[in-house]
XYZ file of C-alpha atoms in Angstrom:
787
model
C 8.196 -56.433 35.465
C 6.878 -61.059 34.477
C 4.891 -61.863 31.517
C 1.566 -62.379 34.131
C 1.864 -58.805 35.545
C 2.124 -57.463 32.141
C -0.432 -58.955 30.727
C -2.851 -57.801 33.902
C -2.226 -53.405 32.572
C -2.954 -54.555 29.324
C -6.269 -56.539 30.159
C -6.828 -53.277 32.705
C -6.231 -50.675 30.856
C -8.306 -52.336 27.475
C -11.745 -53.206 31.025
C -11.213 -50.234 32.156
C -14.539 -48.990 31.163
C -16.480 -52.823 32.380
C -13.882 -52.404 36.133
C -14.703 -48.472 36.656
C -18.062 -49.455 36.317
C -17.768 -52.440 39.451
C -15.336 -50.526 41.713
C -18.392 -47.691 41.663
C -20.382 -50.316 42.465
C -18.179 -51.921 44.813
C -17.630 -48.270 46.400
C -21.291 -48.013 46.753
C -21.607 -51.316 48.683
C -18.137 -50.480 51.108
C -19.141 -46.536 51.165
C -23.179 -47.391 52.701
C -21.481 -49.923 55.641
C -18.809 -47.680 56.362
C -21.026 -44.995 57.159
C -23.945 -46.287 59.068
C -21.194 -49.112 60.560
C -19.090 -45.568 61.694
C -22.370 -43.859 62.633
C -23.475 -46.762 65.019
C -20.044 -46.642 66.269
C -20.131 -43.075 66.786
C -23.429 -42.922 68.816
C -23.502 -45.810 70.701
C -19.475 -44.726 71.717
C -21.244 -40.933 72.248
C -24.102 -43.084 74.035
C -21.741 -44.288 76.625
C -19.158 -42.336 77.142
C -22.185 -39.873 78.398
C -24.747 -41.749 80.618
C -20.907 -43.686 81.671
C -19.692 -39.630 82.955
C -22.482 -38.310 84.233
C -24.579 -41.380 85.781
C -27.863 -41.859 83.521
C -30.407 -43.243 86.253
C -31.363 -47.160 85.789
C -35.031 -46.613 87.550
C -37.927 -43.506 87.296
C -40.278 -42.725 88.579
C -42.808 -39.648 89.338
C -45.614 -38.898 92.298
C -48.121 -36.453 93.976
C -45.605 -35.746 97.285
C -43.144 -37.519 99.464
C -41.305 -37.059 102.396
C -37.945 -36.109 101.728
C -37.194 -38.536 104.979
C -38.281 -41.279 102.521
C -35.375 -41.455 100.520
C -33.269 -42.793 103.438
C -35.944 -45.988 102.898
C -35.937 -46.112 98.876
C -31.937 -46.271 99.075
C -32.292 -49.253 101.572
C -34.358 -51.046 99.015
C -31.982 -53.910 97.883
C -30.139 -53.320 94.883
C -29.658 -49.616 94.622
C -26.799 -47.820 94.084
C -27.933 -44.518 94.558
C -31.177 -42.283 95.164
C -31.768 -38.504 94.083
C -34.640 -37.178 94.584
C -36.937 -33.846 93.214
C -38.822 -31.786 92.156
C -40.221 -32.115 89.000
C -43.061 -29.250 87.531
C -43.916 -28.069 84.153
C -45.088 -25.246 83.672
C -46.183 -22.412 81.099
C -43.507 -20.476 79.963
C -43.610 -16.798 77.241
C -40.746 -16.599 75.816
C -39.243 -13.582 73.478
C -40.381 -13.015 70.164
C -42.253 -16.172 70.240
C -46.311 -15.597 69.981
C -47.023 -18.779 71.808
C -47.279 -19.911 75.212
C -43.233 -23.048 75.351
C -43.700 -25.351 78.101
C -40.479 -25.719 80.835
C -40.109 -28.753 82.572
C -38.747 -27.118 85.496
C -36.718 -29.474 87.217
C -34.656 -28.786 90.735
C -30.873 -29.025 91.264
C -28.546 -28.808 94.211
C -27.484 -24.906 94.673
C -24.861 -25.920 95.386
C -22.229 -27.602 92.513
C -22.189 -31.538 94.070
C -21.869 -34.618 92.373
C -25.150 -36.072 91.062
C -27.250 -38.361 89.047
C -27.969 -37.468 85.562
C -25.845 -34.674 86.448
C -25.128 -31.508 83.821
C -23.016 -30.816 81.296
C -22.352 -26.479 81.195
C -22.301 -25.685 77.927
C -21.748 -22.231 78.564
C -22.437 -19.910 81.700
C -22.003 -21.109 84.912
C -23.978 -22.684 87.775
C -26.690 -21.290 90.074
C -25.268 -18.901 93.043
C -27.044 -19.893 96.048
C -29.669 -17.418 97.184
C -29.930 -16.186 93.934
C -33.845 -17.210 92.931
C -34.108 -16.315 89.752
C -31.727 -17.986 88.039
C -31.949 -21.632 85.452
C -30.411 -23.502 83.646
C -31.399 -23.936 80.489
C -31.144 -27.128 78.047
C -28.973 -26.294 74.994
C -32.154 -27.403 72.374
C -34.326 -24.839 74.011
C -31.607 -22.545 73.497
C -30.657 -22.705 69.995
C -34.388 -22.626 69.275
C -35.298 -19.296 71.124
C -31.447 -18.163 69.716
C -31.513 -17.350 73.825
C -28.090 -16.520 75.721
C -26.294 -15.997 79.016
C -27.943 -12.811 80.444
C -31.688 -13.327 78.423
C -34.501 -13.843 80.495
C -37.880 -15.252 79.945
C -41.135 -15.008 82.036
C -43.074 -17.917 84.011
C -46.085 -18.907 85.536
C -44.793 -20.887 89.217
C -47.618 -21.784 90.814
C -50.068 -18.952 90.108
C -47.529 -16.591 90.355
C -46.275 -14.579 87.062
C -41.604 -14.736 87.648
C -39.102 -13.371 85.463
C -36.140 -16.321 85.136
C -32.424 -15.356 84.332
C -30.684 -17.287 82.709
C -26.987 -18.590 83.848
C -26.294 -21.773 82.107
C -26.855 -23.257 78.960
C -26.634 -27.111 79.376
C -26.798 -30.557 78.363
C -28.437 -33.693 81.007
C -28.502 -37.576 79.328
C -31.969 -37.368 80.240
C -32.875 -35.244 77.720
C -29.957 -36.232 74.471
C -33.560 -36.495 73.099
C -35.577 -33.103 73.519
C -39.208 -34.178 73.425
C -42.607 -32.868 75.474
C -43.778 -36.368 77.085
C -46.104 -37.931 75.771
C -45.518 -36.598 71.949
C -43.060 -38.324 69.695
C -41.860 -34.632 67.307
C -40.223 -32.715 69.414
C -40.558 -29.091 69.573
C -37.862 -27.528 71.398
C -38.727 -24.330 69.941
C -41.988 -24.614 72.555
C -40.588 -27.009 74.850
C -37.721 -26.802 76.760
C -36.091 -27.826 80.358
C -34.941 -25.291 82.543
C -33.051 -26.716 85.771
C -33.450 -24.498 88.938
C -32.262 -24.598 92.682
C -34.133 -26.818 95.076
C -34.110 -24.625 97.659
C -36.264 -22.018 94.943
C -38.274 -24.347 93.420
C -39.393 -26.445 96.492
C -40.915 -23.821 98.056
C -42.870 -22.099 95.102
C -44.852 -25.194 95.127
C -45.513 -26.061 98.204
C -42.514 -28.742 98.011
C -40.627 -27.981 101.369
C -38.578 -31.115 102.514
C -40.703 -33.039 99.887
C -40.066 -34.152 96.557
C -42.406 -35.882 93.728
C -40.031 -37.086 91.496
C -37.049 -40.103 91.903
C -33.517 -40.988 89.820
C -32.400 -44.689 90.549
C -29.164 -46.153 90.087
C -28.448 -49.303 89.972
C -25.505 -51.998 91.559
C -23.948 -54.177 89.429
C -26.173 -57.678 89.143
C -29.400 -55.623 91.233
C -32.862 -56.449 89.512
C -34.985 -54.017 87.864
C -37.587 -55.696 88.146
C -37.394 -56.404 91.906
C -35.682 -52.987 92.861
C -39.088 -51.778 90.344
C -41.339 -53.895 92.048
C -40.507 -52.217 95.826
C -40.119 -49.085 94.757
C -43.906 -49.275 94.050
C -44.992 -50.337 96.662
C -42.866 -47.798 99.357
C -44.177 -44.923 97.270
C -47.535 -46.498 96.173
C -49.697 -43.744 99.428
C -47.809 -41.206 97.681
C -49.416 -41.419 94.716
C -47.162 -42.924 92.906
C -46.920 -43.117 88.833
C -45.534 -46.519 88.445
C -41.499 -46.742 88.192
C -39.948 -47.631 84.827
C -36.494 -48.775 84.002
C -34.482 -47.090 81.762
C -35.360 -49.300 78.398
C -38.859 -47.100 78.875
C -37.010 -43.657 78.797
C -37.773 -41.608 76.510
C -34.964 -40.565 75.361
C -33.302 -43.472 75.559
C -36.183 -45.383 73.372
C -35.443 -43.094 70.792
C -31.854 -42.801 70.934
C -31.457 -46.714 71.357
C -34.003 -47.258 68.017
C -32.044 -44.764 66.212
C -29.315 -46.886 66.930
C -31.378 -49.998 65.608
C -32.277 -48.748 62.069
C -28.548 -48.067 61.918
C -26.659 -51.703 62.628
C -30.265 -52.772 59.798
C -29.790 -50.479 57.689
C -25.544 -51.487 57.510
C -25.670 -54.476 57.199
C -29.038 -55.605 54.752
C -27.839 -52.155 51.409
C -24.488 -53.751 52.132
C -25.535 -56.755 51.500
C -27.305 -55.911 48.035
C -24.479 -53.552 46.665
C -21.968 -56.786 47.444
C -24.663 -59.596 46.383
C -24.843 -57.169 42.966
C -20.887 -56.993 42.296
C -20.185 -60.726 42.454
C -22.358 -61.194 40.019
C -20.478 -58.160 37.781
C -16.779 -60.018 37.935
C -18.342 -63.640 37.915
C -19.709 -62.835 33.492
C -17.034 -60.449 33.248
C -14.016 -63.067 34.321
C -16.596 -65.541 32.840
C -16.213 -63.634 29.438
C -12.493 -62.529 29.455
C -11.187 -67.004 29.784
C -13.118 -67.492 26.948
C -11.844 -64.664 24.792
C -8.812 -65.429 26.614
C -8.932 -69.206 25.533
C -5.417 -69.321 23.379
C -3.460 -65.944 25.208
C -4.265 -69.848 28.221
C -2.805 -72.439 26.476
C 0.380 -70.070 25.641
C 1.205 -69.480 29.211
C 0.401 -73.128 30.132
C 2.382 -74.380 27.699
C 5.581 -71.826 28.734
C 5.295 -72.975 31.923
C 2.688 -71.693 33.778
C 1.341 -73.782 36.861
C -2.661 -73.447 37.358
C -1.553 -71.379 40.703
C 0.117 -68.894 38.331
C -3.126 -68.500 35.996
C -5.250 -68.776 38.676
C -3.937 -66.000 40.583
C -3.378 -64.269 38.066
C -7.324 -63.380 36.871
C -7.490 -63.275 40.787
C -5.266 -60.333 40.702
C -7.501 -59.216 37.892
C -10.655 -58.676 40.437
C -8.720 -57.361 43.369
C -7.699 -54.460 41.580
C -10.922 -53.227 41.174
C -11.649 -54.605 44.824
C -9.632 -52.629 45.859
C -9.801 -49.019 43.896
C -13.203 -49.805 44.948
C -13.132 -50.078 49.157
C -10.337 -47.486 49.092
C -13.084 -45.343 47.143
C -15.632 -46.589 49.345
C -13.459 -46.106 52.808
C -13.252 -42.151 51.347
C -16.402 -41.486 51.114
C -18.236 -43.921 53.875
C -16.549 -41.908 56.558
C -17.449 -38.479 54.621
C -20.501 -39.601 54.321
C -20.799 -40.866 58.199
C -19.230 -37.388 59.364
C -22.200 -35.378 57.231
C -24.747 -38.030 59.047
C -23.489 -37.280 62.535
C -23.710 -33.290 62.059
C -26.907 -33.957 60.961
C -27.565 -35.757 64.331
C -26.227 -33.423 66.300
C -29.657 -31.390 65.813
C -31.810 -33.575 67.766
C -29.348 -35.790 69.615
C -27.816 -33.635 72.189
C -24.087 -34.562 73.259
C -21.760 -33.444 74.997
C -19.112 -33.887 71.809
C -20.433 -35.759 69.253
C -17.408 -37.148 67.234
C -16.762 -39.544 64.250
C -15.773 -42.501 65.339
C -13.411 -44.299 63.162
C -12.803 -48.090 63.697
C -9.944 -50.215 62.810
C -11.786 -52.943 63.160
C -14.377 -51.768 61.045
C -12.291 -50.497 57.865
C -10.037 -54.372 57.867
C -13.633 -55.635 58.018
C -14.998 -53.566 55.104
C -11.622 -54.706 53.380
C -12.397 -58.662 53.716
C -16.001 -57.578 52.512
C -14.871 -56.705 49.275
C -12.267 -59.205 48.433
C -14.407 -62.076 49.905
C -16.587 -60.944 46.711
C -14.562 -60.501 44.598
C -13.073 -64.439 45.308
C -16.856 -64.824 45.288
C -16.904 -62.998 41.968
C -14.003 -64.161 40.656
C -13.774 -68.015 41.286
C -15.667 -69.578 38.690
C -13.570 -68.285 36.108
C -11.090 -68.936 37.903
C -11.183 -72.394 38.305
C -12.070 -72.784 34.260
C -9.083 -70.915 33.374
C -7.049 -73.926 35.285
C -9.054 -76.098 34.478
C -8.367 -76.115 30.561
C -5.904 -78.296 29.100
C -3.352 -76.632 26.839
C -3.859 -78.612 23.927
C -7.729 -77.880 24.181
C -7.554 -73.858 24.901
C -5.326 -73.797 21.470
C -8.834 -74.103 19.583
C -11.657 -71.798 18.938
C -14.206 -72.343 21.568
C -16.536 -75.115 20.001
C -20.205 -72.817 18.893
C -22.650 -73.364 21.666
C -25.723 -75.658 20.582
C -28.626 -73.832 20.335
C -32.370 -75.154 20.033
C -35.587 -73.115 18.856
C -36.591 -70.550 21.310
C -39.652 -70.020 22.993
C -41.282 -67.413 19.354
C -39.740 -70.337 17.384
C -42.050 -73.406 18.819
C -45.409 -71.342 19.496
C -45.264 -69.367 16.007
C -44.847 -65.632 16.996
C -41.480 -65.694 14.882
C -43.069 -63.946 11.839
C -44.055 -60.908 14.007
C -41.049 -59.980 15.153
C -38.570 -57.355 12.649
C -35.185 -59.687 12.072
C -33.457 -57.499 14.395
C -35.613 -57.858 17.172
C -36.308 -61.832 16.250
C -31.916 -61.253 17.735
C -32.455 -59.859 20.274
C -35.062 -62.356 21.593
C -32.722 -64.994 20.215
C -29.951 -63.580 22.498
C -31.329 -63.162 25.455
C -33.402 -66.539 24.777
C -30.043 -68.537 24.565
C -28.617 -66.275 27.667
C -31.213 -67.017 30.089
C -29.911 -66.790 33.643
C -27.205 -64.517 32.828
C -30.753 -62.386 31.824
C -32.575 -62.857 34.933
C -29.594 -62.136 37.089
C -28.699 -58.719 35.149
C -32.488 -57.574 35.275
C -32.602 -58.873 39.175
C -30.000 -56.452 39.621
C -31.214 -54.027 37.719
C -34.971 -54.411 39.589
C -31.807 -54.195 42.948
C -31.441 -50.946 42.059
C -35.310 -49.859 42.052
C -36.010 -51.595 45.258
C -34.041 -49.101 46.939
C -35.126 -46.312 45.406
C -38.469 -47.521 46.406
C -37.588 -48.984 50.006
C -35.722 -44.567 50.076
C -38.676 -43.617 49.132
C -41.239 -44.903 51.405
C -39.909 -43.599 54.491
C -41.054 -40.143 52.522
C -44.851 -41.784 52.731
C -45.077 -43.541 55.351
C -44.017 -40.331 57.560
C -46.410 -37.854 55.130
C -48.971 -40.581 55.841
C -48.056 -41.158 59.153
C -48.843 -36.818 59.511
C -51.768 -37.069 57.697
C -53.643 -39.729 59.784
C -52.003 -38.425 62.928
C -52.247 -34.678 62.394
C -56.021 -34.300 60.526
C -58.028 -37.108 61.454
C -56.971 -38.218 65.094
C -55.815 -34.753 66.572
C -57.705 -31.931 64.703
C -57.573 -30.120 67.237
C -55.428 -26.426 66.991
C -54.338 -25.845 70.522
C -54.337 -28.538 73.362
C -54.344 -26.743 77.340
C -53.411 -29.351 80.411
C -53.605 -28.159 83.300
C -51.966 -28.405 86.511
C -54.483 -29.881 88.861
C -58.066 -31.622 87.766
C -60.335 -28.364 87.327
C -63.995 -28.647 87.079
C -65.699 -29.419 84.111
C -67.307 -25.507 84.291
C -63.533 -24.250 82.873
C -64.228 -25.832 79.922
C -66.553 -22.702 79.386
C -64.518 -20.316 80.947
C -62.083 -21.164 77.679
C -64.797 -21.205 75.222
C -64.673 -16.784 76.045
C -61.473 -16.442 75.218
C -60.758 -14.345 72.224
C -60.674 -16.437 69.228
C -61.808 -20.040 70.475
C -64.210 -21.708 68.139
C -64.833 -24.965 69.970
C -63.956 -26.599 73.297
C -64.154 -30.066 74.032
C -62.707 -31.600 77.277
C -60.986 -34.322 78.499
C -59.527 -36.690 80.710
C -56.226 -38.063 81.665
C -55.993 -40.742 84.281
C -52.759 -42.959 84.277
C -52.812 -46.428 85.046
C -51.577 -50.303 85.424
C -53.301 -51.889 82.702
C -52.864 -55.756 83.133
C -53.373 -58.805 81.260
C -51.771 -61.856 82.974
C -48.626 -61.377 83.284
C -48.643 -58.470 80.852
C -49.150 -54.882 81.756
C -48.049 -51.316 80.702
C -47.973 -48.135 82.123
C -50.205 -46.233 80.081
C -52.795 -43.248 79.939
C -56.850 -43.337 79.665
C -58.038 -40.955 77.920
C -61.889 -40.019 78.956
C -63.033 -37.982 75.588
C -66.698 -36.672 74.723
C -68.454 -39.452 72.917
C -69.157 -36.892 70.275
C -65.816 -35.627 69.736
C -64.619 -34.313 67.097
C -61.316 -32.797 68.098
C -59.791 -36.019 69.386
C -60.810 -39.066 68.330
C -59.616 -42.671 67.796
C -60.185 -44.416 64.127
C -60.514 -47.681 62.732
C -58.205 -48.725 60.007
C -60.441 -47.874 57.319
C -59.927 -44.342 59.169
C -63.221 -43.575 60.204
C -64.205 -42.752 63.897
C -64.774 -44.623 66.131
C -67.749 -44.198 68.734
C -66.546 -45.144 72.136
C -68.808 -47.357 74.113
C -70.763 -46.261 76.993
C -68.452 -48.965 79.331
C -65.896 -50.231 78.380
C -62.651 -49.590 76.968
C -60.583 -49.085 73.542
C -57.159 -49.731 72.896
C -54.776 -49.505 69.505
C -54.067 -51.728 68.267
C -50.487 -52.185 69.332
C -50.657 -51.367 72.539
C -53.724 -53.962 72.673
C -51.084 -56.549 70.931
C -48.040 -56.405 73.593
C -50.640 -56.764 76.181
C -51.968 -59.580 74.512
C -55.595 -58.168 73.934
C -58.322 -59.012 71.791
C -62.230 -57.415 71.685
C -64.065 -59.353 74.751
C -61.142 -59.467 77.260
C -61.599 -58.216 80.824
C -58.235 -56.319 81.545
C -57.333 -55.239 84.499
C -56.833 -51.177 85.820
C -55.208 -50.234 88.600
C -55.626 -46.964 88.728
C -52.569 -44.327 89.684
C -53.516 -41.379 91.540
C -56.926 -40.554 93.992
C -58.495 -43.070 95.208
C -56.474 -45.529 93.529
C -58.728 -48.601 92.663
C -58.521 -51.338 90.615
C -60.584 -51.936 88.511
C -62.192 -54.923 85.860
C -62.785 -53.396 82.640
C -64.537 -55.196 79.225
C -61.636 -54.666 75.913
C -64.678 -53.539 73.605
C -63.317 -53.033 70.339
C -59.959 -51.379 69.385
C -58.634 -47.970 67.062
C -55.744 -48.153 64.741
C -53.299 -45.305 65.178
C -49.146 -44.391 63.895
C -48.747 -42.876 67.367
C -48.309 -43.840 70.824
C -50.332 -45.869 73.137
C -53.692 -45.013 73.411
C -55.949 -45.897 75.380
C -59.727 -44.572 74.956
C -62.641 -43.821 77.167
C -66.125 -42.177 77.316
C -66.151 -39.438 79.537
C -68.663 -39.957 81.569
C -68.037 -43.994 82.581
C -64.908 -43.055 82.974
C -66.092 -40.131 85.603
C -68.209 -43.059 86.660
C -65.591 -45.288 87.420
C -63.665 -43.064 89.661
C -66.775 -42.088 91.444
C -65.665 -38.136 90.501
C -67.053 -35.812 89.593
C -66.591 -33.710 86.479
C -63.280 -32.969 86.503
C -61.452 -32.510 83.280
C -57.733 -32.161 83.021
C -57.476 -30.501 80.214
C -58.828 -29.078 76.635
C -58.676 -29.078 72.966
C -59.226 -26.176 71.348
C -60.604 -25.347 67.776
C -59.378 -21.646 67.209
C -59.614 -18.641 65.397
C -56.300 -18.337 63.168
C -56.469 -14.937 62.153
C -56.925 -14.247 66.914
C -54.239 -16.616 67.773
C -51.865 -14.310 68.703
C -54.201 -12.689 71.117
C -55.210 -16.259 72.402
C -51.560 -17.821 72.992
C -51.095 -13.905 75.153
C -53.698 -14.718 77.506
C -53.313 -18.794 77.786
C -49.558 -17.571 78.973
C -50.570 -16.072 81.792
C -53.039 -18.322 83.192
C -51.994 -19.888 86.332
C -53.943 -22.898 86.405
C -52.455 -24.276 83.039
C -48.981 -25.764 82.890
C -49.230 -26.630 79.064
C -49.907 -25.788 76.060
C -48.735 -26.933 72.381
C -49.925 -25.990 68.981
C -50.525 -28.127 66.290
C -49.247 -26.538 63.520
C -46.052 -25.314 64.943
C -45.293 -28.313 66.216
C -45.566 -30.095 62.778
C -43.614 -26.907 61.229
C -40.927 -28.083 63.876
C -41.235 -31.645 63.010
C -39.973 -30.646 58.589
C -37.524 -28.658 59.382
C -35.894 -31.246 61.595
C -36.923 -34.593 59.922
C -37.590 -33.379 55.981
C -33.815 -32.748 55.606
C -32.720 -34.829 57.046
C -35.354 -37.602 55.192
C -33.906 -35.751 51.807
C -30.480 -35.917 52.363
C -31.535 -39.891 53.018
C -32.896 -40.365 50.437
C -30.616 -39.015 47.847
C -27.706 -40.405 49.123
C -29.692 -43.988 47.992
C -30.928 -42.212 45.176
C -27.618 -42.083 44.169
C -26.246 -45.881 44.524
C -29.735 -46.689 43.165
C -28.541 -44.983 39.874
C -25.004 -46.080 39.965
C -26.449 -49.931 40.764
C -28.210 -49.188 36.748
C -25.252 -47.523 35.314
C -22.870 -50.588 36.617
C -25.241 -53.302 35.290
C -26.455 -52.354 32.081
C -23.379 -50.287 30.911
C -21.297 -54.362 31.933
C -24.363 -56.004 30.259
C -23.852 -53.969 26.713
C -19.769 -53.997 26.868
C -20.372 -57.905 27.740
C -22.036 -58.269 23.808
C -19.925 -56.098 22.217
C -17.326 -58.069 22.721
C -19.133 -61.019 22.363
C -21.444 -59.827 19.424
C -18.375 -58.359 17.928
C -17.908 -59.997 14.695
C -21.776 -60.008 14.274
C -22.511 -57.147 14.420
C -19.063 -55.580 12.393
C -20.731 -57.891 9.910
C -23.726 -56.470 9.605
C -22.008 -53.320 9.535
C -20.571 -54.532 6.254
C -23.567 -56.443 4.789
C -25.111 -52.702 4.920
C -26.856 -52.012 8.380
C -26.634 -48.444 9.327
C -24.384 -47.692 13.076
C -27.882 -47.045 14.533
C -29.623 -50.444 13.605
C -26.568 -52.384 14.887
C -26.427 -50.264 18.225
C -30.440 -51.168 18.156
C -29.528 -54.404 18.347
C -26.780 -53.971 21.071
C -28.609 -51.783 23.655
C -32.422 -53.481 23.075
C -31.295 -56.501 24.940
C -30.501 -54.274 27.415
C -33.329 -51.956 28.193
C -35.770 -55.068 27.077
C -33.789 -56.299 30.232
C -33.793 -52.216 32.130
C -38.132 -53.120 30.990
C -38.604 -56.551 33.233
C -37.087 -54.929 35.325
C -39.100 -52.394 36.459
C -42.425 -54.590 37.717
C -39.693 -57.295 40.234
C -38.054 -53.707 41.251
C -41.688 -52.416 42.191
C -42.528 -55.776 44.310
C -39.177 -56.192 45.487
C -39.349 -51.981 47.296
C -42.970 -53.018 48.227
C -41.774 -55.935 49.761
C -38.489 -53.810 51.429
C -41.034 -51.584 52.280
C -43.146 -53.607 53.645
C -40.571 -55.322 55.983
C -39.426 -51.645 56.886
C -42.572 -51.042 57.755
C -42.281 -54.066 60.312
C -39.404 -53.446 61.785
C -40.677 -49.008 62.137
C -44.117 -50.837 64.350
C -43.188 -50.213 67.849
C -44.756 -48.727 71.074
C -43.560 -44.452 69.899
C -44.797 -44.678 66.555
C -45.375 -47.074 63.571
C -44.736 -46.242 59.823
C -47.771 -47.382 57.767
C -47.330 -49.279 54.450
C -47.947 -46.660 52.284
C -46.115 -46.875 48.665
C -46.956 -43.476 45.999
C -47.501 -44.442 42.956
C -45.486 -41.141 42.346
C -42.744 -43.397 44.353
C -42.867 -46.394 41.443
C -42.978 -43.537 39.157
C -39.424 -41.209 40.048
C -37.843 -44.650 40.511
C -38.414 -45.962 37.539
C -37.061 -42.348 36.298
C -33.981 -42.974 37.769
C -33.751 -46.815 36.408
C -34.203 -45.459 32.766
C -32.063 -42.304 33.664
C -29.056 -44.720 34.595
C -29.838 -47.344 31.511
C -29.640 -44.652 29.608
C -26.948 -42.686 30.617
C -25.197 -45.885 30.036
C -26.309 -47.146 26.297
C -24.861 -42.973 25.124
C -21.423 -44.370 26.473
C -21.523 -47.718 24.101
C -23.679 -46.283 21.392
C -20.356 -43.449 20.927
C -18.182 -47.477 21.686
C -19.890 -48.355 19.510
C -19.976 -45.702 16.486
C -15.817 -45.875 17.099
C -15.596 -49.303 16.119
C -12.648 -50.223 13.870
C -14.573 -53.203 11.004
C -11.753 -53.887 9.581
C -10.032 -55.052 13.233
C -12.880 -56.860 14.833
C -13.915 -58.971 11.163
C -9.835 -59.831 11.761
C -10.228 -60.988 15.473
C -11.300 -65.206 15.720
C -14.400 -64.024 17.820
């Protein structure tokens, strides 16, 4: 073993505490990178494999009714590779053990199994048998939420007839990786499920013999999706087509791709912050080490060691810490990624979702860690190799200090001698103090941004489900009904208030921009469902004209006063020119609203409604649910409180895990920065502190001097951390401004307090560790040293 290797081992032992803190911070950065990126690759690989093997469609559309013979014309559209026509209907289900009505999406499948688009993966049971009327396959998420298995039964209203459905299999489809009720954002797997039934049974049940009302298309390689959609809309226009759309607008695909984008962004931002802090800590640590080992460097050069060998020696010191941190980070990252994958399995439903360990990912993590070590060590290494032997044999010349800010403005007398020592030392090493405080501020920012997601979701839920949607129950009819139905609903037991609505599918255009959307007609005095402005005040619907929410207006590039083209996609399908009157500010979905009477006039129809919002008496609600299950005209019932409970059960735990993950990592950053700062200060000022101890200062007093610097830096980091955390939260709110939902920019005072508490706790813990070392300081040995 060479002399440099023996010296390396001694340095590692002597600096084990500081290197351990650097290793922890680096391990957190690598773990974050490995967790996010490996989860990203795992989800992406599962998505690609599932879509490929089970032939997920490229273009989708729903219509009123078209003859099966039209399938040949669809197939003839240039760019179409395969066509799957289906019957798709939403029905009310009576699920054993569930008080509320559930909504089932019935989808037809061939009576004899054959390859098809959006094919099924059978998790349990078997495929339906020909000629068996009541056999169905049900989605795995719905089965698990309701504890249904093969051999169980449930009841449904099929076109006004009460039918018993027998579960023969539990299945998955690439169409429902994220299984959610149409037009909603949060999954409620207990009250919404997908059921697959024989085409020969489902078609006749809804008067669809030899007909279809839903189409799935796959495209040939290089085909123009826009051109296929245009031709498909023209072909199906006379059959009540609701507008074709591509895969990117399919709701399950959108949620999954949004989640992948989140992982990609988080996997870039957070590791970068950690690794920058690692580079800073290593720079400070090695710079100080080179300064204290000037004499040793001179001796090594005098004995013939080259600049390259000495520089490599100090770089090896950094690489040892980085190697340990990298190995620990990779192991922790893979473990955390496997835990994250288990959480994803709860609401993303794949036949197989496994952790995908990517060799290039591990190599990239190693390269990133090595790069951060080199970046942190480069200036210290340059300083070591630049020392001439004769110069290095002399002690480092003392720095030239000038009066600090306090002395210049005459405030020195206001401070105690110990306080002046603290302030002077910080003033003389300003840049180190600034970067140390900035590193602590970043840890605060990480906690603030992590808790921001919880604050934002709380606010989103409060706005959407307590201010915008104030109904208890929503019922949707199979077909538009006469407005007199509202009075029949009002007579049901437990119903306190009924507000009808009319929903009309349209293609909304402004210039070259367009969007498939549903215009919602509401009563002008509606209380249960109402658009709101940015101040959360209810908007008054204009007698004529549209109200759009801000996100939809942004997509269309529309402003109040613009004239929008509204292509109605039902009935006589008129094309209307309607002015945009005002904007609503709501966090969920893409909303378009009109006064109910104005909508009826434009449609030239009578008082028809698509459904109703209801306020109900909670004590009598179970009786009401029992009645609603058996009303043939109702295709779907949703209960607001049940949906919210399902949301918190599904997402609450995952949000708690992610917050704990960020808090833990931020605590490591704060500990690493404060501990290293205090240890370096101790090594730099050990002689001075020992002298003060000999002159009569107590251990408590010199501890306050040493740790007071770190305390001031931590206190100074708090407002900076709050500002950085808010800025990071602002970036996240911009990133999460999507069609399906927008996270409002709201950071509660409790979040700031929690972040400060976390950092204070980490700082106090690191201070106690340093104080313990200070209590055991050998005064004689310190005073004999050159430093």
